Short mmCIF file of C-alpha atoms in Angstrom, two decimals:
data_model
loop_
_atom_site.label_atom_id
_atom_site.label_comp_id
_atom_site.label_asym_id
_atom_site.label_seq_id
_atom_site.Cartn_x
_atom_site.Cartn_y
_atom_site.Cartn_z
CA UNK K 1 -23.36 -26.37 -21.07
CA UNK K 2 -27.07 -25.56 -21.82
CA UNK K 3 -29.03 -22.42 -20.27
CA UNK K 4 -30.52 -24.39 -17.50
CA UNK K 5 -26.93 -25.45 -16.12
CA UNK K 6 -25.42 -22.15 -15.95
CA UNK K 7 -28.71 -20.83 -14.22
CA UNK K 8 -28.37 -23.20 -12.08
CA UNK K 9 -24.27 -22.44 -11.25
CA UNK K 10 -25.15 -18.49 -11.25
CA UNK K 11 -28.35 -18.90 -8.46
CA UNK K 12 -25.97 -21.23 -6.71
CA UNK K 13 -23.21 -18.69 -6.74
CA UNK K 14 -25.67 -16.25 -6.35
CA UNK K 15 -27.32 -17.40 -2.67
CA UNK K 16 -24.04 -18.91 -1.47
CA UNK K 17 -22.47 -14.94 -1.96
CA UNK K 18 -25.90 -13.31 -0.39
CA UNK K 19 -25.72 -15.53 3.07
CA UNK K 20 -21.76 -14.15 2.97
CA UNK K 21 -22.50 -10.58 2.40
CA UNK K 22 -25.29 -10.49 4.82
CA UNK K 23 -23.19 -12.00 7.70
CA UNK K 24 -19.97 -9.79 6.03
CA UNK K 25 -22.47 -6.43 6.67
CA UNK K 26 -21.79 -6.47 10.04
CA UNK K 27 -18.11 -6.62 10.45
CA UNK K 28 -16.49 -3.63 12.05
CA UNK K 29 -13.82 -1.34 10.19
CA UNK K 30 -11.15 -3.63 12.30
CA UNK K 31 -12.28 -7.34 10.61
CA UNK K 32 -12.72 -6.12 7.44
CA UNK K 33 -9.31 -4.52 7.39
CA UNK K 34 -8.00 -7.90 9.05
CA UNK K 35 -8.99 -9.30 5.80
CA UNK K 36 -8.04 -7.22 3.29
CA UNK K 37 -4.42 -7.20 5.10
CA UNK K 38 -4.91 -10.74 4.82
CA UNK K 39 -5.63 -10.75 0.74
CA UNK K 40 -3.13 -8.52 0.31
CA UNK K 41 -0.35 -10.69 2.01
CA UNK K 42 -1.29 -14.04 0.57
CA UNK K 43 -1.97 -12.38 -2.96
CA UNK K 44 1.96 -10.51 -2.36
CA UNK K 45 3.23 -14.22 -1.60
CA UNK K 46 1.70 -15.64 -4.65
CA UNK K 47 2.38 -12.82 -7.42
CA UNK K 48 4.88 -15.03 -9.46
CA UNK K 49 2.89 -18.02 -9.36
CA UNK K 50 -0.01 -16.45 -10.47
CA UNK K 51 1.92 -14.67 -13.39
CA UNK K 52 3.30 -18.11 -14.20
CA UNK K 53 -0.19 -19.72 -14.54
CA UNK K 54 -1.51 -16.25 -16.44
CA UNK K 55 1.81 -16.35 -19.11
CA UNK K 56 1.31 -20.23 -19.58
CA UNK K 57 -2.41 -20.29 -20.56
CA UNK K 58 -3.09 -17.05 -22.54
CA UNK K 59 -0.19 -17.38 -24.15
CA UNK K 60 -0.32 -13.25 -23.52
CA UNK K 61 2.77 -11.15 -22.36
CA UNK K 62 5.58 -12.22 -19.99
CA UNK K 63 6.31 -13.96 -16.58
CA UNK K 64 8.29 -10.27 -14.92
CA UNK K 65 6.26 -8.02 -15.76
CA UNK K 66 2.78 -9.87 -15.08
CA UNK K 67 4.82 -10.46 -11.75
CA UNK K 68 4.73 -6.32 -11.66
CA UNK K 69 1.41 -6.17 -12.38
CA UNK K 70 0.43 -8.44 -9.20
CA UNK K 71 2.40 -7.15 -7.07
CA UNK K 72 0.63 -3.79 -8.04
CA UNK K 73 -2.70 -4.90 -7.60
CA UNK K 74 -1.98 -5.98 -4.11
CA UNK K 75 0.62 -4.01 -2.85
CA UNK K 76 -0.07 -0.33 -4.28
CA UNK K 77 -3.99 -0.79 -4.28
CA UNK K 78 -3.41 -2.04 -1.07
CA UNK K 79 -1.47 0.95 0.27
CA UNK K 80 -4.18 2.79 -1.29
CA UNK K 81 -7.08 2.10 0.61
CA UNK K 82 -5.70 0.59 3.61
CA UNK K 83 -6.50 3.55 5.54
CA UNK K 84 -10.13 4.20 3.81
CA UNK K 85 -12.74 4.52 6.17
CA UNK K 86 -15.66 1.85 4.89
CA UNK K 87 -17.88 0.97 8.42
CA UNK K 88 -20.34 2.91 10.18
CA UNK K 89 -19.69 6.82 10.57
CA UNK K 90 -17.25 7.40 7.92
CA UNK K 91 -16.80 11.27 8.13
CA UNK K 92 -18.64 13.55 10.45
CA UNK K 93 -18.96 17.30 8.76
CA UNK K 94 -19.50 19.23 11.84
CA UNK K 95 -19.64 22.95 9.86
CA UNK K 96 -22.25 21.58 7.70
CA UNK K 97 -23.90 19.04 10.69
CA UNK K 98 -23.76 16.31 8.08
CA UNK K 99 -22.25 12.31 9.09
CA UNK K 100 -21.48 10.33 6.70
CA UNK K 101 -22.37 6.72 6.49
CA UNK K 102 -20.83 4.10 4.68
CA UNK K 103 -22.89 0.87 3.48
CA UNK K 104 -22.23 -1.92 1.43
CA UNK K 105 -23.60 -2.90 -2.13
CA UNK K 106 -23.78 -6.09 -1.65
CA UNK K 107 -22.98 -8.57 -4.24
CA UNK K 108 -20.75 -7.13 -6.86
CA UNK K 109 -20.35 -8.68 -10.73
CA UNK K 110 -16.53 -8.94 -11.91
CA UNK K 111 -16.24 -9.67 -15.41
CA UNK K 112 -12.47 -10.65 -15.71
CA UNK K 113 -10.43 -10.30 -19.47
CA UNK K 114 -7.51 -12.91 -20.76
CA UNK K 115 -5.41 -10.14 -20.82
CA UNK K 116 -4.57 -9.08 -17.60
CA UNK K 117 -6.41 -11.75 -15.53
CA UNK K 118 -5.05 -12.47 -12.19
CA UNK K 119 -3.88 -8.59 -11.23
CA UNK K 120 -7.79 -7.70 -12.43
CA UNK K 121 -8.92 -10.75 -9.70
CA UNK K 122 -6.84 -9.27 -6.95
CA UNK K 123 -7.69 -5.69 -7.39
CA UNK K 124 -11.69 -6.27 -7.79
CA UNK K 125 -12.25 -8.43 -5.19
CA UNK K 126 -9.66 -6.17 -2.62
CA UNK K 127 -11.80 -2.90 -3.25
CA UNK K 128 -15.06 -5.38 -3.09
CA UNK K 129 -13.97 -7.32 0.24
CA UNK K 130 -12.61 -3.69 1.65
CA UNK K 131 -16.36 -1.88 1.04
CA UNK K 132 -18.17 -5.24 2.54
CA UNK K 133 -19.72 -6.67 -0.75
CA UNK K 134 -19.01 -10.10 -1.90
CA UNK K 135 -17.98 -10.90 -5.55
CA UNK K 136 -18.81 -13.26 -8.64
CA UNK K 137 -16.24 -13.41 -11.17
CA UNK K 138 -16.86 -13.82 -14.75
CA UNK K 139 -13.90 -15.62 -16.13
CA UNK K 140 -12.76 -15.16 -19.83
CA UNK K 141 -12.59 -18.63 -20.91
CA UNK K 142 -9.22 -18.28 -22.20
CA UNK K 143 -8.23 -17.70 -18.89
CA UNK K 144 -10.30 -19.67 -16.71
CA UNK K 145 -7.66 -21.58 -14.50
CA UNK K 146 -5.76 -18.76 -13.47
CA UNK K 147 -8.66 -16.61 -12.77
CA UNK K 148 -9.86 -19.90 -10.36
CA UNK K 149 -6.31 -20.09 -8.71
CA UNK K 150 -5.96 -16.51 -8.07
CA UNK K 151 -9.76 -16.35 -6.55
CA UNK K 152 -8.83 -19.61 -4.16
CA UNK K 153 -6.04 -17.61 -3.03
CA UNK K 154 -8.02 -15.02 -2.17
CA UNK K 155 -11.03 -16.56 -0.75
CA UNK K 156 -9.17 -18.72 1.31
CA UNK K 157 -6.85 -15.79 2.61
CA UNK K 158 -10.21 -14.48 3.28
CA UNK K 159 -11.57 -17.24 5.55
CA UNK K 160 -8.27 -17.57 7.54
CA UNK K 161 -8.69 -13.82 8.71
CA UNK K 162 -12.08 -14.39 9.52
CA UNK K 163 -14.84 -13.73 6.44
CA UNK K 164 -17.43 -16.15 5.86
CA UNK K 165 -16.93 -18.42 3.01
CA UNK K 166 -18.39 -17.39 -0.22
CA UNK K 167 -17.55 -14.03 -0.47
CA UNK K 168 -15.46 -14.61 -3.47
CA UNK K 169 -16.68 -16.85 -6.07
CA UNK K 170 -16.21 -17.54 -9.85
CA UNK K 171 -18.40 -18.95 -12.37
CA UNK K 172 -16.68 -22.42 -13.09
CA UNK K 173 -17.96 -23.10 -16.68
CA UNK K 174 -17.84 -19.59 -17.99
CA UNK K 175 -20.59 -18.75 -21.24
CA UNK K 176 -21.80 -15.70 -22.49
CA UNK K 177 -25.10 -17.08 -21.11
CA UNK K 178 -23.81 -17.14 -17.54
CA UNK K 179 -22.16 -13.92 -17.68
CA UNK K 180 -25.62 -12.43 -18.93
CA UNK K 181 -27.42 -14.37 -16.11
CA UNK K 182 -24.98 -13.00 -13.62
CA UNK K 183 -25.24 -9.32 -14.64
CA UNK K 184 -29.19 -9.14 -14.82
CA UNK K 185 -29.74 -11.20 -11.06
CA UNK K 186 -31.86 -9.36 -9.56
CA UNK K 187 -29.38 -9.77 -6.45
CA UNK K 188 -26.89 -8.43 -8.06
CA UNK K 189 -25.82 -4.92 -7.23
CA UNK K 190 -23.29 -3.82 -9.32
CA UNK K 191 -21.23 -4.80 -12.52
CA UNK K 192 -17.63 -4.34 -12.60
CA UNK K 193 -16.54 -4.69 -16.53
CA UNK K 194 -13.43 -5.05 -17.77
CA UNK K 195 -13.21 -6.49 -21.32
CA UNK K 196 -14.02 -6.21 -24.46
CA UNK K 197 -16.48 -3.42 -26.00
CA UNK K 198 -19.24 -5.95 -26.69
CA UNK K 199 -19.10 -6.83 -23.22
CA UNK K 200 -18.94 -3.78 -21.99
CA UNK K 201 -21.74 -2.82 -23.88
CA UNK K 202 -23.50 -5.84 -22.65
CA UNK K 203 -22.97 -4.98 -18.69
CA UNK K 204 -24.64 -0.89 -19.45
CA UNK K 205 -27.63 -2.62 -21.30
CA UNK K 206 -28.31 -5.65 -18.43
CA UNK K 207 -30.55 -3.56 -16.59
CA UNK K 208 -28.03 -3.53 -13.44
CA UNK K 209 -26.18 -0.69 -12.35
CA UNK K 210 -22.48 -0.91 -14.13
CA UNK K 211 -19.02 0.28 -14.38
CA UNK K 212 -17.55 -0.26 -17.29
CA UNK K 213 -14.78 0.85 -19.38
CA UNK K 214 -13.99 1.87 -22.96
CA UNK K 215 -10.74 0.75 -25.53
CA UNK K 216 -7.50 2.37 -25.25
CA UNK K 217 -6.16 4.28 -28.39
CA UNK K 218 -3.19 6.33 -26.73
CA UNK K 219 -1.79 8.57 -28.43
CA UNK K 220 2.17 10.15 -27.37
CA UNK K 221 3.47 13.48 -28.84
CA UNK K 222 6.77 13.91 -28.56
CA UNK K 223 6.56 18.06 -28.72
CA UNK K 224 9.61 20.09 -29.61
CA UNK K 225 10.61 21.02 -26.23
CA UNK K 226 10.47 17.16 -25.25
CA UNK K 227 13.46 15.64 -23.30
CA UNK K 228 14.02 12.91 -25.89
CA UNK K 229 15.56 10.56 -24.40
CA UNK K 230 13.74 9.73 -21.24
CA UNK K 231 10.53 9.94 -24.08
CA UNK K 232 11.67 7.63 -26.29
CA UNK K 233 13.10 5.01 -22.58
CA UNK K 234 9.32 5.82 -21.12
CA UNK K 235 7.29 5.14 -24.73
CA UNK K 236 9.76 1.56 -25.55
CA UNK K 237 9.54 0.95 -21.66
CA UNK K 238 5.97 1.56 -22.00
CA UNK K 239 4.88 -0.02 -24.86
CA UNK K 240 7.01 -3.44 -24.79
CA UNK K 241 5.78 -4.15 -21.39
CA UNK K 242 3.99 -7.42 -20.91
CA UNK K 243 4.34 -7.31 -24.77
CA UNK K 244 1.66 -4.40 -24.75
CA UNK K 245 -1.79 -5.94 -22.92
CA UNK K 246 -2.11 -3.12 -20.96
CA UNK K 247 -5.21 -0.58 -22.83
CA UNK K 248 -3.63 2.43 -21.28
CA UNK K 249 -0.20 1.56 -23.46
CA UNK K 250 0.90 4.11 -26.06
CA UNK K 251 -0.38 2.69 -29.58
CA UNK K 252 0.84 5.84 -32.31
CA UNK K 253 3.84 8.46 -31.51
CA UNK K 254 3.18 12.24 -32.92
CA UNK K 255 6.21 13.43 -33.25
CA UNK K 256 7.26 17.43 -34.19
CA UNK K 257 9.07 17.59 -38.05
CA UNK K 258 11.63 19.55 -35.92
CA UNK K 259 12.76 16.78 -33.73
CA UNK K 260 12.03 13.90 -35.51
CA UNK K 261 15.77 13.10 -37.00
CA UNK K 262 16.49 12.50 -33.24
CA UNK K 263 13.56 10.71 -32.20
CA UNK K 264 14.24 8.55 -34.92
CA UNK K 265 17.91 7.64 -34.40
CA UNK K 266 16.67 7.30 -30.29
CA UNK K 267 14.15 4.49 -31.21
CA UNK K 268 16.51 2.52 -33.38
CA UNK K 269 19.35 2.48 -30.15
CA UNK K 270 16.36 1.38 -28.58
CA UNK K 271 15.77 -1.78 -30.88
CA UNK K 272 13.08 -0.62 -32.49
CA UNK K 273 12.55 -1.84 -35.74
CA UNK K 274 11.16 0.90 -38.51
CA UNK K 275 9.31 -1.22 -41.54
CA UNK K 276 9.47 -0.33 -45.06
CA UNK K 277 6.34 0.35 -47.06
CA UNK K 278 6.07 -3.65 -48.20
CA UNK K 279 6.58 -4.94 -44.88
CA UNK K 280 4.20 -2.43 -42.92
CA UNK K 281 1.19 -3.74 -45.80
CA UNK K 282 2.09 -7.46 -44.77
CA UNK K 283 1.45 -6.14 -40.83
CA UNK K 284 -1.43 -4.31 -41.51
CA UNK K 285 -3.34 -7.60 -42.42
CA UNK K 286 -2.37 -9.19 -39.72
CA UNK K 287 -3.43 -6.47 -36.95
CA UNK K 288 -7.12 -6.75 -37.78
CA UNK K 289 -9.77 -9.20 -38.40
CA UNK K 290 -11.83 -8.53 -41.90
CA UNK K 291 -14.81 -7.92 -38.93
CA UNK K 292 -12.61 -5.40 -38.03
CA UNK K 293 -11.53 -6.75 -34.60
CA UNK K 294 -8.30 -7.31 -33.31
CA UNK K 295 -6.87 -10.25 -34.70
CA UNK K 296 -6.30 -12.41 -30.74
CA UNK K 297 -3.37 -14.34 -32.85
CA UNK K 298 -0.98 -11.39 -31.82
CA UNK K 299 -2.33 -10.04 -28.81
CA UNK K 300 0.44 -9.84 -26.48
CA UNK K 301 3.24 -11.83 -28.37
CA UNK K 302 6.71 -10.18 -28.55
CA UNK K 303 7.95 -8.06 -31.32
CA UNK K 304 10.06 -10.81 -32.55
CA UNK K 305 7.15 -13.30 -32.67
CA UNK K 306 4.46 -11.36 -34.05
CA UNK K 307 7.29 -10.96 -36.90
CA UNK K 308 7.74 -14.57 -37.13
CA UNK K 309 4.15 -15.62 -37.35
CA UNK K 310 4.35 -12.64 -40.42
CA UNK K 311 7.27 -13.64 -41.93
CA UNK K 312 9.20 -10.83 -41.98
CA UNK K 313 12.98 -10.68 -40.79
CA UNK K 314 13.73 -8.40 -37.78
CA UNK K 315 17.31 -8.24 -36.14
CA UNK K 316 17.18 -10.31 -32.78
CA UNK K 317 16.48 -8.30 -29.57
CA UNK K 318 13.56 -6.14 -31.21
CA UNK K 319 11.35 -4.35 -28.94
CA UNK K 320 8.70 -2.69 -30.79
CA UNK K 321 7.82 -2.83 -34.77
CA UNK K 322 6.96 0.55 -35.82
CA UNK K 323 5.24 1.81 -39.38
CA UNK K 324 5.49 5.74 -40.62
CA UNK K 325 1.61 6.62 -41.13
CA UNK K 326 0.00 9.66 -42.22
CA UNK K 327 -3.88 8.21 -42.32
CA UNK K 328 -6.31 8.16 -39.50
CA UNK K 329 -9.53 6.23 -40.05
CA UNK K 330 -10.88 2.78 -39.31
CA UNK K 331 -9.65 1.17 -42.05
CA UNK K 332 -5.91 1.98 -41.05
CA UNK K 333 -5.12 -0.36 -38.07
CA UNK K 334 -1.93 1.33 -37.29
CA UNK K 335 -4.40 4.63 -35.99
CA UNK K 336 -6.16 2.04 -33.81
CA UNK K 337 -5.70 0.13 -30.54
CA UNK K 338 -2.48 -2.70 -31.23
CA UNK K 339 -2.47 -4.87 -27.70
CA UNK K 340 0.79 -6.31 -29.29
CA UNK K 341 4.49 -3.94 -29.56
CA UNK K 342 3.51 -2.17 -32.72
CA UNK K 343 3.10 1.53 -32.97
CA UNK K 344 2.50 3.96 -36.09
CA UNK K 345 4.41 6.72 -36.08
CA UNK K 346 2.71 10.39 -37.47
CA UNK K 347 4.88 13.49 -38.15
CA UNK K 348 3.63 16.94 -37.75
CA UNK K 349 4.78 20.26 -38.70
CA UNK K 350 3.67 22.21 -35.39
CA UNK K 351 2.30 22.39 -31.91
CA UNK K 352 -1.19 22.73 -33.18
CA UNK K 353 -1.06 19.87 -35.97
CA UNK K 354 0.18 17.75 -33.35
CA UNK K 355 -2.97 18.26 -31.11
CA UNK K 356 -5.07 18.19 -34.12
CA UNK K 357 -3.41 14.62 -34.93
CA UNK K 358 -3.54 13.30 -30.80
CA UNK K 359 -7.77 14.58 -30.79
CA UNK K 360 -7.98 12.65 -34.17
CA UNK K 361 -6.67 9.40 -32.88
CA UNK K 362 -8.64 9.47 -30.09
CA UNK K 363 -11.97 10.38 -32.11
CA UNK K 364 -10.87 6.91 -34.13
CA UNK K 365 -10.61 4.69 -31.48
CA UNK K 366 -9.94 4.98 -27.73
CA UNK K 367 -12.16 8.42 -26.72
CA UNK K 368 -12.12 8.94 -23.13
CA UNK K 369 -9.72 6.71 -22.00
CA UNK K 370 -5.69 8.41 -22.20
CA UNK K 371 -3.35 10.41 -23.81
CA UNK K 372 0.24 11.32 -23.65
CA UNK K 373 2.55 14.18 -23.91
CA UNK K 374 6.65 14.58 -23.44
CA UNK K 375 7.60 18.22 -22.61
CA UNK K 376 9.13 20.70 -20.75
CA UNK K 377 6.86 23.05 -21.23
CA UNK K 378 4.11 23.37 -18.51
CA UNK K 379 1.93 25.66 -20.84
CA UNK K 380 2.22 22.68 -23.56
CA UNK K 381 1.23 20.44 -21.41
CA UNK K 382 -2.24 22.05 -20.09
CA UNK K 383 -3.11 22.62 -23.64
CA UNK K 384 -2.95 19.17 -24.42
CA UNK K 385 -4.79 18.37 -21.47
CA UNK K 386 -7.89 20.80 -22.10
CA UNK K 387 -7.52 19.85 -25.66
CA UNK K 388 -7.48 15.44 -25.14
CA UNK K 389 -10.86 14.05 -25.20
CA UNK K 390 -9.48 11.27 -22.30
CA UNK K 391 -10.15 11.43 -18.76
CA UNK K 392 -6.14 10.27 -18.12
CA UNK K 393 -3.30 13.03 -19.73
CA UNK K 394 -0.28 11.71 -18.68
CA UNK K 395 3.06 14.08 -18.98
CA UNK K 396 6.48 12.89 -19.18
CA UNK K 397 6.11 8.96 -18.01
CA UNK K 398 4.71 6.28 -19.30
CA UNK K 399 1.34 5.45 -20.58
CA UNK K 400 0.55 1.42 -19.38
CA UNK K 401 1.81 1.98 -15.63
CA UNK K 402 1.58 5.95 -15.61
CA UNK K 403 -2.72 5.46 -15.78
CA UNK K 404 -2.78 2.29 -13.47
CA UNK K 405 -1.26 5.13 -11.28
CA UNK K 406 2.39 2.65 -10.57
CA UNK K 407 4.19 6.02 -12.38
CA UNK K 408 2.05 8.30 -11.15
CA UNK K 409 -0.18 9.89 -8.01
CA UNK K 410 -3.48 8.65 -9.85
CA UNK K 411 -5.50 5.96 -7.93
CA UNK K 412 -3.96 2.77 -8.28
CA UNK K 413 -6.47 0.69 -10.24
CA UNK K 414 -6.91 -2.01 -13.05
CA UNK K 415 -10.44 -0.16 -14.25
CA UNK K 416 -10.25 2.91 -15.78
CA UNK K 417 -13.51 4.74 -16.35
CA UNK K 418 -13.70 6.61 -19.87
CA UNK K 419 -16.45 8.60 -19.13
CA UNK K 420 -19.38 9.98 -21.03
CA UNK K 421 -17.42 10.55 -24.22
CA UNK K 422 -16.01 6.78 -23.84
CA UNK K 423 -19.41 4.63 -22.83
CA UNK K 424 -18.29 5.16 -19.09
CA UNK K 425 -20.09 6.31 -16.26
CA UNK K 426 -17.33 7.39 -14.42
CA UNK K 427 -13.66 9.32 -15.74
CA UNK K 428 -11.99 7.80 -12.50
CA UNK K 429 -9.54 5.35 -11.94
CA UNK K 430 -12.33 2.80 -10.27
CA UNK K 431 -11.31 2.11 -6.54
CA UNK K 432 -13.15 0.95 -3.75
CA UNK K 433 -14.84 4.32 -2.89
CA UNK K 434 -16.74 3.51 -5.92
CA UNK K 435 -17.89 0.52 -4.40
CA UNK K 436 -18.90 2.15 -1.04
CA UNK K 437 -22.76 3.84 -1.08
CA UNK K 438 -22.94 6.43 1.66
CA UNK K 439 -25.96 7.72 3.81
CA UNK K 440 -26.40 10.52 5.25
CA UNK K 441 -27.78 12.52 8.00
CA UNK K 442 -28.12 15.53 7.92
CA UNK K 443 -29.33 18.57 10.77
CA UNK K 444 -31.88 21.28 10.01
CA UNK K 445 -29.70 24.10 9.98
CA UNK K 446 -32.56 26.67 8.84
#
């Protein structure tokens, strides 16, 4: 595809999704909630189909749980913002004689990973379509055909309730060259990036206003106190689900000297394999690229595969392969972010060492994003949280689903903002108030 053809495919995209939003601008709170019910519905209808198509051409994960993560992007984002007020007068502040307007963007920019690529679809385009913008996806490649189904779905769940056509659109012959024509339009309003850090990167320096977010690097310290049992269910649960794609899953446990015999002999019933010394070096090669990137060959593959591609023997049924470290640093890729079921595992003698170890992981890789703690002790608990560098500190549930906000009261959301200290520009969980500018009038009062 040269330059001039995707050009040509983004202004195309591009003027088909203005002539949408502009009509789209005018619907009342009633139609656009028409539609979203609509979306939401069709999307429900679809979930396993979609997580079929997703499983089949990445290659990434597995059929039930990317059938969870559907039905979470339409049904619990859904329930989220179902209610939101997004037309006209929004909130009237009578003690301050304030009201509150809300106003579209316009047309928003989706840039869409492999790894979780139709539950990212549904959830950007329902907070888009639910704040009156329209929305161009930027498909990974590697995912391209699912991305298109899922979007068709959508679009033509859409048009049945009543939005004009083109309000949801994909680029068809995806390119970094399209993507970077996309995000700099001059019609385009907003960037929505989920993906990898170049990318990312890419979106904050395109000139156009951007939400983007960082890597995940979660760490999980299992503190003295800890219930271990429900920690070690919640971390395996966690961590094996759709063989690890989510960013928010838990990549190193910190464990307390104290506990540790226990936590041990947990994660073994659990079918967890430990490797020995030989057999974590052979891993360790594998994890990385020598660029330093994570090697896509066992992104989201099951325990049992990514040992099979390695050749080394694991005892059928395991969940998770797991390496004793003691190093944090870029050169170790068991202290870095593993979107496959491996974890390192660090031991500490105390409370303190075990925050020092959590903050260090985090400085490594991941800064911003989330962190983990098991305990019963409320006290504990706030310390880690004033003490994480990550807007998400999750206590006693489970990392991937506990920051979507399926385990938790957190905004249900596929984006999660890192922040300042992660690249981000926001530490929310993205939703569509983020996609909502407000006006505002406002009465002389001295």
């Amino acid at each position: 595809m040269t330059n001039n053809q995707s050009f040509s495919e983004v202004e195309e995209l591009v003027a088909n999704a203005k002539i949408a939003q502009e009509k789209f601008a005018d619907y009342t709170q009633e139609q656009v909630d028409k539609i979203i019910e609509s979306i939401y519905q069709n999307t429900l209808k679809n979930a396993e189909k979609l997580a079929i198509s997703a499983n089949e051409e990445t290659g990434f994960g597995n059929v039930p749980d990317k059938i969870i993560k559907n039905t979470f992007a339409s049904e619990q984002v859904y329930n989220s913002i179902k209610d939101l007020s997004t037309v006209g007068i929004i909130n009237r502040r009578e003690q301050d004689k304030i009201i509150e307007i809300g106003i579209p963007l316009g047309i928003v920019a989706g840039l869409i990973p492999s790894t979780n690529p139709t539950s990212t679809v549904i959830f950007k385009a329902m907070i888009a379509l639910k704040t009156r913008n329209a929305i161009i996806f930027s498909p990974h490649p590697k995912a391209l055909k699912s991305i298109l189904m899922t979007a068709e779905i959508i679009d033509k769940a859409a048009i049945e309730a009543g939005a004009p056509a083109g309000l949801v659109q994909v680029i068809t012959q995806p390119t970094l060259v399209a993507t970077e024509d996309l995000m700099k339009h001059k019609n385009v309003a907003l960037i929505l990036a989920t993906g990898g850090k170049a990318m990312v990167t890419a979106a904050y320096s395109s000139g156009t206003p951007a939400i983007g977010v960082g890597p995940g690097n979660v760490p999980a310290f299992i503190e003295a106190s800890a219930n271990i049992e429900e920690a070690i269910e919640a971390i395996v649960s966690s961590k094996s689900f759709d063989n690890g794609v989510i960013c928010a899953s838990e990549q190193a446990i910190v464990v307390e000297e104290s506990i540790k015999a226990e936590v041990v002999a947990k994660l073994k019933e659990k079918q967890v394999y430990f490797m020995n010394v030989e057999e974590s070096e052979k891993v360790s090669k594998f994890i990385l690229r020598e660029t330093g990137a994570l090697n896509p060959e066992i992104v989201g593959k099951s325990a049992e595969a990514v040992a099979d591609l390695i050749g080394i023997s694991v005892p059928v049924g395991t969940k998770i392969l797991i390496s004793e470290q003691t190093e944090i640093g870029k050169h170790n890729p068991y202290s870095r972010e593993k979107l496959t079921p491996i974890l390192g595992l660090y031991t500490v003698s105390s409370f303190e060492t075990g925050l020092a170890t959590c903050k260090a992981l985090l400085e490594n890789e991941g800064m911003g994003h989330t962190a983990v703690i098991h305990t019963t002790n409320e006290w504990k608990a706030e310390q880690y949280g004033l003490k994480m560098q990550a807007a998400r500190i999750l206590v006693n549930t489970l990392g991937a689903l506990g920051a979507i906000g399926a385990t938790t009261n957190l905004a249900p959301s596929m984006t999660l903002g890192c922040g300042a200290m992660g690249g981000s520009s926001t530490t929310d969980n993205v939703t569509a108030h983020h996609l909502l500018n407000i006006k505002r009038i406002a009465y002389g009062v001295e």
